[in-house]
Amino acid sequence: ISNIPILGLLGKYRYHNNLVVFEKPKSAISESFRSIRSSLQYIYKKQDIKGGKTIMVTSSVSGEGKTFCSINIATAYALSGKKTILLGLDLRKPKIYNDFHITNEKGIVNYLIGDDAIDSVIHHTHIENLDLITSGPIPPNPSELLMRDNLKTLIADLRKTYDIIVLDTPPIGLVTDAMELTQYADATLFVVRLDYTKKGMLQLVNLKHKMGEMKNIS
């Protein structure tokens, strides 16, 4: 259905939270995430990236496993000694904070509207080398916020401090937000879920890939 390369496969794994790589490092699914981490190196090698590298995780609709993949890819990098930060950029349906027992009172929204400095929205998690910026309160204008120049400044600043920046983004099939974010992605991961993702949705991604709107996508 698609000629976009497949970067990795994850088996079905039932667990009570999203922190599988951290809490079950010897499981087959943790090994799958480490394998994705290795494969990403090939994508980065082709590019001349100054500073930290970004990974954007998206999919066609909600419920395909974006947040699950974002958290575990970020954890796999953090456990390998890379200074990693995870950004919750799905401003409409904030999720990431629950697993880390962090509140979502302050986040990237507060930074983008100019209420808070970057340092006050970064949370340190209980996982070594892993920091987190939640999305914050749900704004009335998510797309406009993500188009602001200060997001560009934020990503540029994070590249100076962190080795890996994981962007957990909204579904590409439902809103335009994720397309705004592709400009920051050194690698884009499009999550497809068995018996869930509609085949027709892949045509949308194939088209964007063909037109060069989504680079380095797997």
mmCIF file with all atom_site columns, C-alpha atoms in Angstrom:
data_model
loop_
_atom_site.group_PDB
_atom_site.id
_atom_site.type_symbol
_atom_site.label_atom_id
_atom_site.label_alt_id
_atom_site.label_comp_id
_atom_site.label_asym_id
_atom_site.label_entity_id
_atom_site.label_seq_id
_atom_site.pdbx_PDB_ins_code
_atom_site.Cartn_x
_atom_site.Cartn_y
_atom_site.Cartn_z
_atom_site.occupancy
_atom_site.B_iso_or_equiv
_atom_site.pdbx_formal_charge
_atom_site.auth_seq_id
_atom_site.auth_comp_id
_atom_site.auth_asym_id
_atom_site.auth_atom_id
_atom_site.pdbx_PDB_model_num
ATOM 1   C CA . ILE A 1 1   ? 0.000  0.000  0.000  1.00 0.00 ? 1   ILE A CA 1
ATOM 2   C CA . SER A 1 2   ? 2.907  2.330  0.654  1.00 0.00 ? 2   SER A CA 1
ATOM 3   C CA . ASN A 1 3   ? 6.505  2.643  -0.453 1.00 0.00 ? 3   ASN A CA 1
ATOM 4   C CA . ILE A 1 4   ? 7.493  4.505  2.718  1.00 0.00 ? 4   ILE A CA 1
ATOM 5   C CA . PRO A 1 5   ? 10.135 2.354  4.479  1.00 0.00 ? 5   PRO A CA 1
ATOM 6   C CA . ILE A 1 6   ? 9.220  0.501  7.675  1.00 0.00 ? 6   ILE A CA 1
ATOM 7   C CA . LEU A 1 7   ? 11.559 1.406  10.508 1.00 0.00 ? 7   LEU A CA 1
ATOM 8   C CA . GLY A 1 8   ? 10.401 -1.121 13.088 1.00 0.00 ? 8   GLY A CA 1
ATOM 9   C CA . LEU A 1 9   ? 7.648  -3.432 14.287 1.00 0.00 ? 9   LEU A CA 1
ATOM 10  C CA . LEU A 1 10  ? 6.214  -3.609 17.798 1.00 0.00 ? 10  LEU A CA 1
ATOM 11  C CA . GLY A 1 11  ? 4.310  -6.635 19.049 1.00 0.00 ? 11  GLY A CA 1
ATOM 12  C CA . LYS A 1 12  ? 1.153  -6.347 21.104 1.00 0.00 ? 12  LYS A CA 1
ATOM 13  C CA . TYR A 1 13  ? 1.991  -5.913 24.769 1.00 0.00 ? 13  TYR A CA 1
ATOM 14  C CA . ARG A 1 14  ? -0.456 -5.479 27.608 1.00 0.00 ? 14  ARG A CA 1
ATOM 15  C CA . TYR A 1 15  ? 0.918  -3.413 30.468 1.00 0.00 ? 15  TYR A CA 1
ATOM 16  C CA . HIS A 1 16  ? -0.679 -1.126 33.024 1.00 0.00 ? 16  HIS A CA 1
ATOM 17  C CA . ASN A 1 17  ? 1.155  2.014  31.883 1.00 0.00 ? 17  ASN A CA 1
ATOM 18  C CA . ASN A 1 18  ? 3.253  3.397  29.019 1.00 0.00 ? 18  ASN A CA 1
ATOM 19  C CA . LEU A 1 19  ? 6.657  3.004  30.707 1.00 0.00 ? 19  LEU A CA 1
ATOM 20  C CA . VAL A 1 20  ? 7.454  -0.443 29.312 1.00 0.00 ? 20  VAL A CA 1
ATOM 21  C CA . VAL A 1 21  ? 11.064 0.234  28.252 1.00 0.00 ? 21  VAL A CA 1
ATOM 22  C CA . PHE A 1 22  ? 11.875 1.628  31.700 1.00 0.00 ? 22  PHE A CA 1
ATOM 23  C CA . GLU A 1 23  ? 10.015 -0.919 33.827 1.00 0.00 ? 23  GLU A CA 1
ATOM 24  C CA . LYS A 1 24  ? 10.442 -4.030 31.629 1.00 0.00 ? 24  LYS A CA 1
ATOM 25  C CA . PRO A 1 25  ? 13.833 -3.535 29.907 1.00 0.00 ? 25  PRO A CA 1
ATOM 26  C CA . LYS A 1 26  ? 14.230 -7.248 29.129 1.00 0.00 ? 26  LYS A CA 1
ATOM 27  C CA . SER A 1 27  ? 10.866 -7.595 27.348 1.00 0.00 ? 27  SER A CA 1
ATOM 28  C CA . ALA A 1 28  ? 10.612 -8.213 23.604 1.00 0.00 ? 28  ALA A CA 1
ATOM 29  C CA . ILE A 1 29  ? 8.883  -4.867 23.111 1.00 0.00 ? 29  ILE A CA 1
ATOM 30  C CA . SER A 1 30  ? 11.752 -3.004 24.808 1.00 0.00 ? 30  SER A CA 1
ATOM 31  C CA . GLU A 1 31  ? 14.119 -4.743 22.409 1.00 0.00 ? 31  GLU A CA 1
ATOM 32  C CA . SER A 1 32  ? 11.914 -3.555 19.510 1.00 0.00 ? 32  SER A CA 1
ATOM 33  C CA . PHE A 1 33  ? 12.198 0.042  20.702 1.00 0.00 ? 33  PHE A CA 1
ATOM 34  C CA . ARG A 1 34  ? 15.994 -0.288 20.972 1.00 0.00 ? 34  ARG A CA 1
ATOM 35  C CA . SER A 1 35  ? 16.024 -1.629 17.426 1.00 0.00 ? 35  SER A CA 1
ATOM 36  C CA . ILE A 1 36  ? 14.057 1.454  16.261 1.00 0.00 ? 36  ILE A CA 1
ATOM 37  C CA . ARG A 1 37  ? 16.609 3.614  18.073 1.00 0.00 ? 37  ARG A CA 1
ATOM 38  C CA . SER A 1 38  ? 19.405 1.904  16.106 1.00 0.00 ? 38  SER A CA 1
ATOM 39  C CA . SER A 1 39  ? 17.581 2.273  12.788 1.00 0.00 ? 39  SER A CA 1
ATOM 40  C CA . LEU A 1 40  ? 17.080 5.999  13.380 1.00 0.00 ? 40  LEU A CA 1
ATOM 41  C CA . GLN A 1 41  ? 20.863 6.442  13.307 1.00 0.00 ? 41  GLN A CA 1
ATOM 42  C CA . TYR A 1 42  ? 20.843 5.671  9.574  1.00 0.00 ? 42  TYR A CA 1
ATOM 43  C CA . ILE A 1 43  ? 18.321 8.451  8.960  1.00 0.00 ? 43  ILE A CA 1
ATOM 44  C CA . TYR A 1 44  ? 20.398 10.930 10.959 1.00 0.00 ? 44  TYR A CA 1
ATOM 45  C CA . LYS A 1 45  ? 23.670 9.951  9.314  1.00 0.00 ? 45  LYS A CA 1
ATOM 46  C CA . LYS A 1 46  ? 22.406 11.166 5.931  1.00 0.00 ? 46  LYS A CA 1
ATOM 47  C CA . GLN A 1 47  ? 21.839 14.645 7.355  1.00 0.00 ? 47  GLN A CA 1
ATOM 48  C CA . ASP A 1 48  ? 24.265 17.218 8.616  1.00 0.00 ? 48  ASP A CA 1
ATOM 49  C CA . ILE A 1 49  ? 22.553 18.035 11.900 1.00 0.00 ? 49  ILE A CA 1
ATOM 50  C CA . LYS A 1 50  ? 24.045 20.626 14.228 1.00 0.00 ? 50  LYS A CA 1
ATOM 51  C CA . GLY A 1 51  ? 23.193 20.004 17.876 1.00 0.00 ? 51  GLY A CA 1
ATOM 52  C CA . GLY A 1 52  ? 20.382 17.759 19.105 1.00 0.00 ? 52  GLY A CA 1
ATOM 53  C CA . LYS A 1 53  ? 18.287 15.643 16.756 1.00 0.00 ? 53  LYS A CA 1
ATOM 54  C CA . THR A 1 54  ? 14.506 15.665 16.580 1.00 0.00 ? 54  THR A CA 1
ATOM 55  C CA . ILE A 1 55  ? 12.037 12.803 16.086 1.00 0.00 ? 55  ILE A CA 1
ATOM 56  C CA . MET A 1 56  ? 8.433  13.580 15.273 1.00 0.00 ? 56  MET A CA 1
ATOM 57  C CA . VAL A 1 57  ? 5.870  10.882 16.070 1.00 0.00 ? 57  VAL A CA 1
ATOM 58  C CA . THR A 1 58  ? 2.487  11.116 14.348 1.00 0.00 ? 58  THR A CA 1
ATOM 59  C CA . SER A 1 59  ? -0.253 8.910  12.876 1.00 0.00 ? 59  SER A CA 1
ATOM 60  C CA . SER A 1 60  ? -3.543 9.223  11.007 1.00 0.00 ? 60  SER A CA 1
ATOM 61  C CA . VAL A 1 61  ? -6.061 9.331  13.883 1.00 0.00 ? 61  VAL A CA 1
ATOM 62  C CA . SER A 1 62  ? -6.173 9.092  17.696 1.00 0.00 ? 62  SER A CA 1
ATOM 63  C CA . GLY A 1 63  ? -5.561 5.769  19.430 1.00 0.00 ? 63  GLY A CA 1
ATOM 64  C CA . GLU A 1 64  ? -2.813 4.369  17.200 1.00 0.00 ? 64  GLU A CA 1
ATOM 65  C CA . GLY A 1 65  ? -0.078 4.539  19.820 1.00 0.00 ? 65  GLY A CA 1
ATOM 66  C CA . LYS A 1 66  ? 1.741  7.845  19.251 1.00 0.00 ? 66  LYS A CA 1
ATOM 67  C CA . THR A 1 67  ? 2.148  8.696  22.921 1.00 0.00 ? 67  THR A CA 1
ATOM 68  C CA . PHE A 1 68  ? 3.115  5.122  23.798 1.00 0.00 ? 68  PHE A CA 1
ATOM 69  C CA . CYS A 1 69  ? 5.805  5.166  21.087 1.00 0.00 ? 69  CYS A CA 1
ATOM 70  C CA . SER A 1 70  ? 7.007  8.682  21.952 1.00 0.00 ? 70  SER A CA 1
ATOM 71  C CA . ILE A 1 71  ? 7.472  7.852  25.639 1.00 0.00 ? 71  ILE A CA 1
ATOM 72  C CA . ASN A 1 72  ? 9.300  4.592  24.955 1.00 0.00 ? 72  ASN A CA 1
ATOM 73  C CA . ILE A 1 73  ? 11.560 5.879  22.167 1.00 0.00 ? 73  ILE A CA 1
ATOM 74  C CA . ALA A 1 74  ? 12.508 8.793  24.420 1.00 0.00 ? 74  ALA A CA 1
ATOM 75  C CA . THR A 1 75  ? 13.156 6.351  27.298 1.00 0.00 ? 75  THR A CA 1
ATOM 76  C CA . ALA A 1 76  ? 15.293 4.083  25.086 1.00 0.00 ? 76  ALA A CA 1
ATOM 77  C CA . TYR A 1 77  ? 17.491 7.074  24.200 1.00 0.00 ? 77  TYR A CA 1
ATOM 78  C CA . ALA A 1 78  ? 17.641 8.326  27.796 1.00 0.00 ? 78  ALA A CA 1
ATOM 79  C CA . LEU A 1 79  ? 18.698 4.900  29.108 1.00 0.00 ? 79  LEU A CA 1
ATOM 80  C CA . SER A 1 80  ? 21.490 4.791  26.513 1.00 0.00 ? 80  SER A CA 1
ATOM 81  C CA . GLY A 1 81  ? 22.938 7.927  28.113 1.00 0.00 ? 81  GLY A CA 1
ATOM 82  C CA . LYS A 1 82  ? 21.559 10.523 25.676 1.00 0.00 ? 82  LYS A CA 1
ATOM 83  C CA . LYS A 1 83  ? 20.151 13.682 27.231 1.00 0.00 ? 83  LYS A CA 1
ATOM 84  C CA . THR A 1 84  ? 16.556 13.461 26.020 1.00 0.00 ? 84  THR A CA 1
ATOM 85  C CA . ILE A 1 85  ? 13.479 15.662 26.188 1.00 0.00 ? 85  ILE A CA 1
ATOM 86  C CA . LEU A 1 86  ? 9.919  14.720 25.300 1.00 0.00 ? 86  LEU A CA 1
ATOM 87  C CA . LEU A 1 87  ? 7.534  17.444 24.085 1.00 0.00 ? 87  LEU A CA 1
ATOM 88  C CA . GLY A 1 88  ? 3.771  17.047 24.307 1.00 0.00 ? 88  GLY A CA 1
ATOM 89  C CA . LEU A 1 89  ? 2.673  18.921 21.188 1.00 0.00 ? 89  LEU A CA 1
ATOM 90  C CA . ASP A 1 90  ? -0.808 17.425 20.923 1.00 0.00 ? 90  ASP A CA 1
ATOM 91  C CA . LEU A 1 91  ? -2.402 20.539 22.414 1.00 0.00 ? 91  LEU A CA 1
ATOM 92  C CA . ARG A 1 92  ? -5.964 19.322 21.865 1.00 0.00 ? 92  ARG A CA 1
ATOM 93  C CA . LYS A 1 93  ? -5.652 15.992 23.705 1.00 0.00 ? 93  LYS A CA 1
ATOM 94  C CA . PRO A 1 94  ? -2.827 16.240 26.249 1.00 0.00 ? 94  PRO A CA 1
ATOM 95  C CA . LYS A 1 95  ? -1.683 12.819 27.455 1.00 0.00 ? 95  LYS A CA 1
ATOM 96  C CA . ILE A 1 96  ? 1.978  12.340 28.334 1.00 0.00 ? 96  ILE A CA 1
ATOM 97  C CA . TYR A 1 97  ? 1.991  13.699 31.908 1.00 0.00 ? 97  TYR A CA 1
ATOM 98  C CA . ASN A 1 98  ? -0.145 10.919 33.482 1.00 0.00 ? 98  ASN A CA 1
ATOM 99  C CA . ASP A 1 99  ? 2.501  8.194  33.360 1.00 0.00 ? 99  ASP A CA 1
ATOM 100 C CA . PHE A 1 100 ? 5.081  10.433 35.022 1.00 0.00 ? 100 PHE A CA 1
ATOM 101 C CA . HIS A 1 101 ? 2.688  11.627 37.763 1.00 0.00 ? 101 HIS A CA 1
ATOM 102 C CA . ILE A 1 102 ? 3.193  15.226 36.698 1.00 0.00 ? 102 ILE A CA 1
ATOM 103 C CA . THR A 1 103 ? 0.382  17.804 36.513 1.00 0.00 ? 103 THR A CA 1
ATOM 104 C CA . ASN A 1 104 ? -0.482 19.456 33.226 1.00 0.00 ? 104 ASN A CA 1
ATOM 105 C CA . GLU A 1 105 ? -1.031 22.921 34.733 1.00 0.00 ? 105 GLU A CA 1
ATOM 106 C CA . LYS A 1 106 ? 1.979  24.442 33.026 1.00 0.00 ? 106 LYS A CA 1
ATOM 107 C CA . GLY A 1 107 ? 3.376  23.397 29.686 1.00 0.00 ? 107 GLY A CA 1
ATOM 108 C CA . ILE A 1 108 ? 4.332  24.381 26.192 1.00 0.00 ? 108 ILE A CA 1
ATOM 109 C CA . VAL A 1 109 ? 1.142  26.454 25.812 1.00 0.00 ? 109 VAL A CA 1
ATOM 110 C CA . ASN A 1 110 ? 2.235  28.737 28.692 1.00 0.00 ? 110 ASN A CA 1
ATOM 111 C CA . TYR A 1 111 ? 5.612  29.202 26.987 1.00 0.00 ? 111 TYR A CA 1
ATOM 112 C CA . LEU A 1 112 ? 4.081  29.882 23.542 1.00 0.00 ? 112 LEU A CA 1
ATOM 113 C CA . ILE A 1 113 ? 1.694  32.568 24.842 1.00 0.00 ? 113 ILE A CA 1
ATOM 114 C CA . GLY A 1 114 ? 4.594  34.212 26.688 1.00 0.00 ? 114 GLY A CA 1
ATOM 115 C CA . ASP A 1 115 ? 3.418  33.544 30.253 1.00 0.00 ? 115 ASP A CA 1
ATOM 116 C CA . ASP A 1 116 ? 6.317  31.344 31.328 1.00 0.00 ? 116 ASP A CA 1
ATOM 117 C CA . ALA A 1 117 ? 10.018 31.008 30.593 1.00 0.00 ? 117 ALA A CA 1
ATOM 118 C CA . ILE A 1 118 ? 11.291 27.750 29.144 1.00 0.00 ? 118 ILE A CA 1
ATOM 119 C CA . ASP A 1 119 ? 12.986 26.659 32.387 1.00 0.00 ? 119 ASP A CA 1
ATOM 120 C CA . SER A 1 120 ? 9.751  26.798 34.358 1.00 0.00 ? 120 SER A CA 1
ATOM 121 C CA . VAL A 1 121 ? 7.900  24.421 32.010 1.00 0.00 ? 121 VAL A CA 1
ATOM 122 C CA . ILE A 1 122 ? 10.586 21.705 31.849 1.00 0.00 ? 122 ILE A CA 1
ATOM 123 C CA . HIS A 1 123 ? 9.940  18.788 34.238 1.00 0.00 ? 123 HIS A CA 1
ATOM 124 C CA . HIS A 1 124 ? 12.647 16.343 35.281 1.00 0.00 ? 124 HIS A CA 1
ATOM 125 C CA . THR A 1 125 ? 11.276 12.803 35.353 1.00 0.00 ? 125 THR A CA 1
ATOM 126 C CA . HIS A 1 126 ? 12.263 9.845  37.576 1.00 0.00 ? 126 HIS A CA 1
ATOM 127 C CA . ILE A 1 127 ? 14.035 8.360  34.528 1.00 0.00 ? 127 ILE A CA 1
ATOM 128 C CA . GLU A 1 128 ? 17.651 9.461  34.338 1.00 0.00 ? 128 GLU A CA 1
ATOM 129 C CA . ASN A 1 129 ? 18.451 11.770 31.361 1.00 0.00 ? 129 ASN A CA 1
ATOM 130 C CA . LEU A 1 130 ? 14.764 12.179 30.496 1.00 0.00 ? 130 LEU A CA 1
ATOM 131 C CA . ASP A 1 131 ? 13.029 15.563 30.776 1.00 0.00 ? 131 ASP A CA 1
ATOM 132 C CA . LEU A 1 132 ? 9.512  16.428 29.749 1.00 0.00 ? 132 LEU A CA 1
ATOM 133 C CA . ILE A 1 133 ? 7.487  19.422 28.622 1.00 0.00 ? 133 ILE A CA 1
ATOM 134 C CA . THR A 1 134 ? 3.769  18.699 28.858 1.00 0.00 ? 134 THR A CA 1
ATOM 135 C CA . SER A 1 135 ? 1.316  20.510 26.606 1.00 0.00 ? 135 SER A CA 1
ATOM 136 C CA . GLY A 1 136 ? -0.325 22.572 29.342 1.00 0.00 ? 136 GLY A CA 1
ATOM 137 C CA . PRO A 1 137 ? -3.898 23.928 29.432 1.00 0.00 ? 137 PRO A CA 1
ATOM 138 C CA . ILE A 1 138 ? -5.945 23.316 26.256 1.00 0.00 ? 138 ILE A CA 1
ATOM 139 C CA . PRO A 1 139 ? -5.889 26.538 24.180 1.00 0.00 ? 139 PRO A CA 1
ATOM 140 C CA . PRO A 1 140 ? -8.710 27.797 21.913 1.00 0.00 ? 140 PRO A CA 1
ATOM 141 C CA . ASN A 1 141 ? -6.280 28.156 18.977 1.00 0.00 ? 141 ASN A CA 1
ATOM 142 C CA . PRO A 1 142 ? -3.812 25.222 18.915 1.00 0.00 ? 142 PRO A CA 1
ATOM 143 C CA . SER A 1 143 ? -2.850 25.550 15.231 1.00 0.00 ? 143 SER A CA 1
ATOM 144 C CA . GLU A 1 144 ? -2.042 29.255 15.529 1.00 0.00 ? 144 GLU A CA 1
ATOM 145 C CA . LEU A 1 145 ? 0.090  28.665 18.616 1.00 0.00 ? 145 LEU A CA 1
ATOM 146 C CA . LEU A 1 146 ? 2.173  26.022 16.826 1.00 0.00 ? 146 LEU A CA 1
ATOM 147 C CA . MET A 1 147 ? 2.790  28.450 13.950 1.00 0.00 ? 147 MET A CA 1
ATOM 148 C CA . ARG A 1 148 ? 4.382  31.044 16.218 1.00 0.00 ? 148 ARG A CA 1
ATOM 149 C CA . ASP A 1 149 ? 8.059  31.913 15.869 1.00 0.00 ? 149 ASP A CA 1
ATOM 150 C CA . ASN A 1 150 ? 8.765  31.214 19.520 1.00 0.00 ? 150 ASN A CA 1
ATOM 151 C CA . LEU A 1 151 ? 8.276  27.481 18.863 1.00 0.00 ? 151 LEU A CA 1
ATOM 152 C CA . LYS A 1 152 ? 11.164 27.776 16.381 1.00 0.00 ? 152 LYS A CA 1
ATOM 153 C CA . THR A 1 153 ? 13.216 29.493 19.107 1.00 0.00 ? 153 THR A CA 1
ATOM 154 C CA . LEU A 1 154 ? 12.281 26.791 21.620 1.00 0.00 ? 154 LEU A CA 1
ATOM 155 C CA . ILE A 1 155 ? 13.392 23.916 19.347 1.00 0.00 ? 155 ILE A CA 1
ATOM 156 C CA . ALA A 1 156 ? 16.632 25.768 18.499 1.00 0.00 ? 156 ALA A CA 1
ATOM 157 C CA . ASP A 1 157 ? 17.358 26.265 22.230 1.00 0.00 ? 157 ASP A CA 1
ATOM 158 C CA . LEU A 1 158 ? 16.567 22.631 23.070 1.00 0.00 ? 158 LEU A CA 1
ATOM 159 C CA . ARG A 1 159 ? 18.956 21.459 20.317 1.00 0.00 ? 159 ARG A CA 1
ATOM 160 C CA . LYS A 1 160 ? 21.771 23.217 22.216 1.00 0.00 ? 160 LYS A CA 1
ATOM 161 C CA . THR A 1 161 ? 21.017 21.422 25.505 1.00 0.00 ? 161 THR A CA 1
ATOM 162 C CA . TYR A 1 162 ? 19.635 18.010 24.524 1.00 0.00 ? 162 TYR A CA 1
ATOM 163 C CA . ASP A 1 163 ? 20.897 15.188 22.296 1.00 0.00 ? 163 ASP A CA 1
ATOM 164 C CA . ILE A 1 164 ? 17.424 13.934 21.373 1.00 0.00 ? 164 ILE A CA 1
ATOM 165 C CA . ILE A 1 165 ? 14.123 15.849 21.183 1.00 0.00 ? 165 ILE A CA 1
ATOM 166 C CA . VAL A 1 166 ? 11.002 13.697 20.745 1.00 0.00 ? 166 VAL A CA 1
ATOM 167 C CA . LEU A 1 167 ? 7.890  15.491 19.485 1.00 0.00 ? 167 LEU A CA 1
ATOM 168 C CA . ASP A 1 168 ? 4.614  13.758 20.361 1.00 0.00 ? 168 ASP A CA 1
ATOM 169 C CA . THR A 1 169 ? 2.262  15.367 17.846 1.00 0.00 ? 169 THR A CA 1
ATOM 170 C CA . PRO A 1 170 ? -1.436 15.348 16.943 1.00 0.00 ? 170 PRO A CA 1
ATOM 171 C CA . PRO A 1 171 ? -2.822 12.952 14.289 1.00 0.00 ? 171 PRO A CA 1
ATOM 172 C CA . ILE A 1 172 ? -2.014 14.121 10.774 1.00 0.00 ? 172 ILE A CA 1
ATOM 173 C CA . GLY A 1 173 ? -5.304 12.896 9.293  1.00 0.00 ? 173 GLY A CA 1
ATOM 174 C CA . LEU A 1 174 ? -7.493 14.988 11.588 1.00 0.00 ? 174 LEU A CA 1
ATOM 175 C CA . VAL A 1 175 ? -5.785 18.366 12.036 1.00 0.00 ? 175 VAL A CA 1
ATOM 176 C CA . THR A 1 176 ? -3.209 20.511 10.272 1.00 0.00 ? 176 THR A CA 1
ATOM 177 C CA . ASP A 1 177 ? -1.047 20.939 13.399 1.00 0.00 ? 177 ASP A CA 1
ATOM 178 C CA . ALA A 1 178 ? 1.235  18.003 12.636 1.00 0.00 ? 178 ALA A CA 1
ATOM 179 C CA . MET A 1 179 ? 1.977  19.388 9.161  1.00 0.00 ? 179 MET A CA 1
ATOM 180 C CA . GLU A 1 180 ? 3.113  22.662 10.776 1.00 0.00 ? 180 GLU A CA 1
ATOM 181 C CA . LEU A 1 181 ? 5.526  20.641 12.905 1.00 0.00 ? 181 LEU A CA 1
ATOM 182 C CA . THR A 1 182 ? 7.197  18.691 10.076 1.00 0.00 ? 182 THR A CA 1
ATOM 183 C CA . GLN A 1 183 ? 9.592  21.605 9.527  1.00 0.00 ? 183 GLN A CA 1
ATOM 184 C CA . TYR A 1 184 ? 11.242 20.739 12.862 1.00 0.00 ? 184 TYR A CA 1
ATOM 185 C CA . ALA A 1 185 ? 11.517 16.988 12.231 1.00 0.00 ? 185 ALA A CA 1
ATOM 186 C CA . ASP A 1 186 ? 14.869 15.405 11.362 1.00 0.00 ? 186 ASP A CA 1
ATOM 187 C CA . ALA A 1 187 ? 13.024 12.066 11.350 1.00 0.00 ? 187 ALA A CA 1
ATOM 188 C CA . THR A 1 188 ? 9.273  11.456 11.159 1.00 0.00 ? 188 THR A CA 1
ATOM 189 C CA . LEU A 1 189 ? 7.690  8.258  12.447 1.00 0.00 ? 189 LEU A CA 1
ATOM 190 C CA . PHE A 1 190 ? 4.186  7.517  11.189 1.00 0.00 ? 190 PHE A CA 1
ATOM 191 C CA . VAL A 1 191 ? 2.553  4.997  13.516 1.00 0.00 ? 191 VAL A CA 1
ATOM 192 C CA . VAL A 1 192 ? 0.301  2.363  11.948 1.00 0.00 ? 192 VAL A CA 1
ATOM 193 C CA . ARG A 1 193 ? -1.715 0.050  14.176 1.00 0.00 ? 193 ARG A CA 1
ATOM 194 C CA . LEU A 1 194 ? -2.906 -3.406 13.176 1.00 0.00 ? 194 LEU A CA 1
ATOM 195 C CA . ASP A 1 195 ? -6.688 -3.770 12.737 1.00 0.00 ? 195 ASP A CA 1
ATOM 196 C CA . TYR A 1 196 ? -7.123 -0.098 13.542 1.00 0.00 ? 196 TYR A CA 1
ATOM 197 C CA . THR A 1 197 ? -5.482 2.217  11.001 1.00 0.00 ? 197 THR A CA 1
ATOM 198 C CA . LYS A 1 198 ? -7.625 2.665  7.886  1.00 0.00 ? 198 LYS A CA 1
ATOM 199 C CA . LYS A 1 199 ? -5.793 1.739  4.673  1.00 0.00 ? 199 LYS A CA 1
ATOM 200 C CA . GLY A 1 200 ? -7.145 4.877  2.988  1.00 0.00 ? 200 GLY A CA 1
ATOM 201 C CA . MET A 1 201 ? -5.233 7.019  5.488  1.00 0.00 ? 201 MET A CA 1
ATOM 202 C CA . LEU A 1 202 ? -1.967 5.781  4.020  1.00 0.00 ? 202 LEU A CA 1
ATOM 203 C CA . GLN A 1 203 ? -2.851 7.411  0.692  1.00 0.00 ? 203 GLN A CA 1
ATOM 204 C CA . LEU A 1 204 ? -2.787 10.771 2.459  1.00 0.00 ? 204 LEU A CA 1
ATOM 205 C CA . VAL A 1 205 ? 0.712  10.135 3.830  1.00 0.00 ? 205 VAL A CA 1
ATOM 206 C CA . ASN A 1 206 ? 1.924  8.660  0.534  1.00 0.00 ? 206 ASN A CA 1
ATOM 207 C CA . LEU A 1 207 ? 0.819  11.858 -1.205 1.00 0.00 ? 207 LEU A CA 1
ATOM 208 C CA . LYS A 1 208 ? 2.502  14.164 1.320  1.00 0.00 ? 208 LYS A CA 1
ATOM 209 C CA . HIS A 1 209 ? 5.652  12.037 1.076  1.00 0.00 ? 209 HIS A CA 1
ATOM 210 C CA . LYS A 1 210 ? 5.576  12.150 -2.733 1.00 0.00 ? 210 LYS A CA 1
ATOM 211 C CA . MET A 1 211 ? 5.111  15.929 -2.759 1.00 0.00 ? 211 MET A CA 1
ATOM 212 C CA . GLY A 1 212 ? 8.087  16.305 -0.416 1.00 0.00 ? 212 GLY A CA 1
ATOM 213 C CA . GLU A 1 213 ? 5.963  17.712 2.407  1.00 0.00 ? 213 GLU A CA 1
ATOM 214 C CA . MET A 1 214 ? 7.131  14.992 4.776  1.00 0.00 ? 214 MET A CA 1
ATOM 215 C CA . LYS A 1 215 ? 10.846 14.245 4.639  1.00 0.00 ? 215 LYS A CA 1
ATOM 216 C CA . ASN A 1 216 ? 12.694 11.369 6.280  1.00 0.00 ? 216 ASN A CA 1
ATOM 217 C CA . ILE A 1 217 ? 9.448  9.605  7.060  1.00 0.00 ? 217 ILE A CA 1
ATOM 218 C CA . SER A 1 218 ? 9.259  5.932  8.082  1.00 0.00 ? 218 SER A CA 1
#
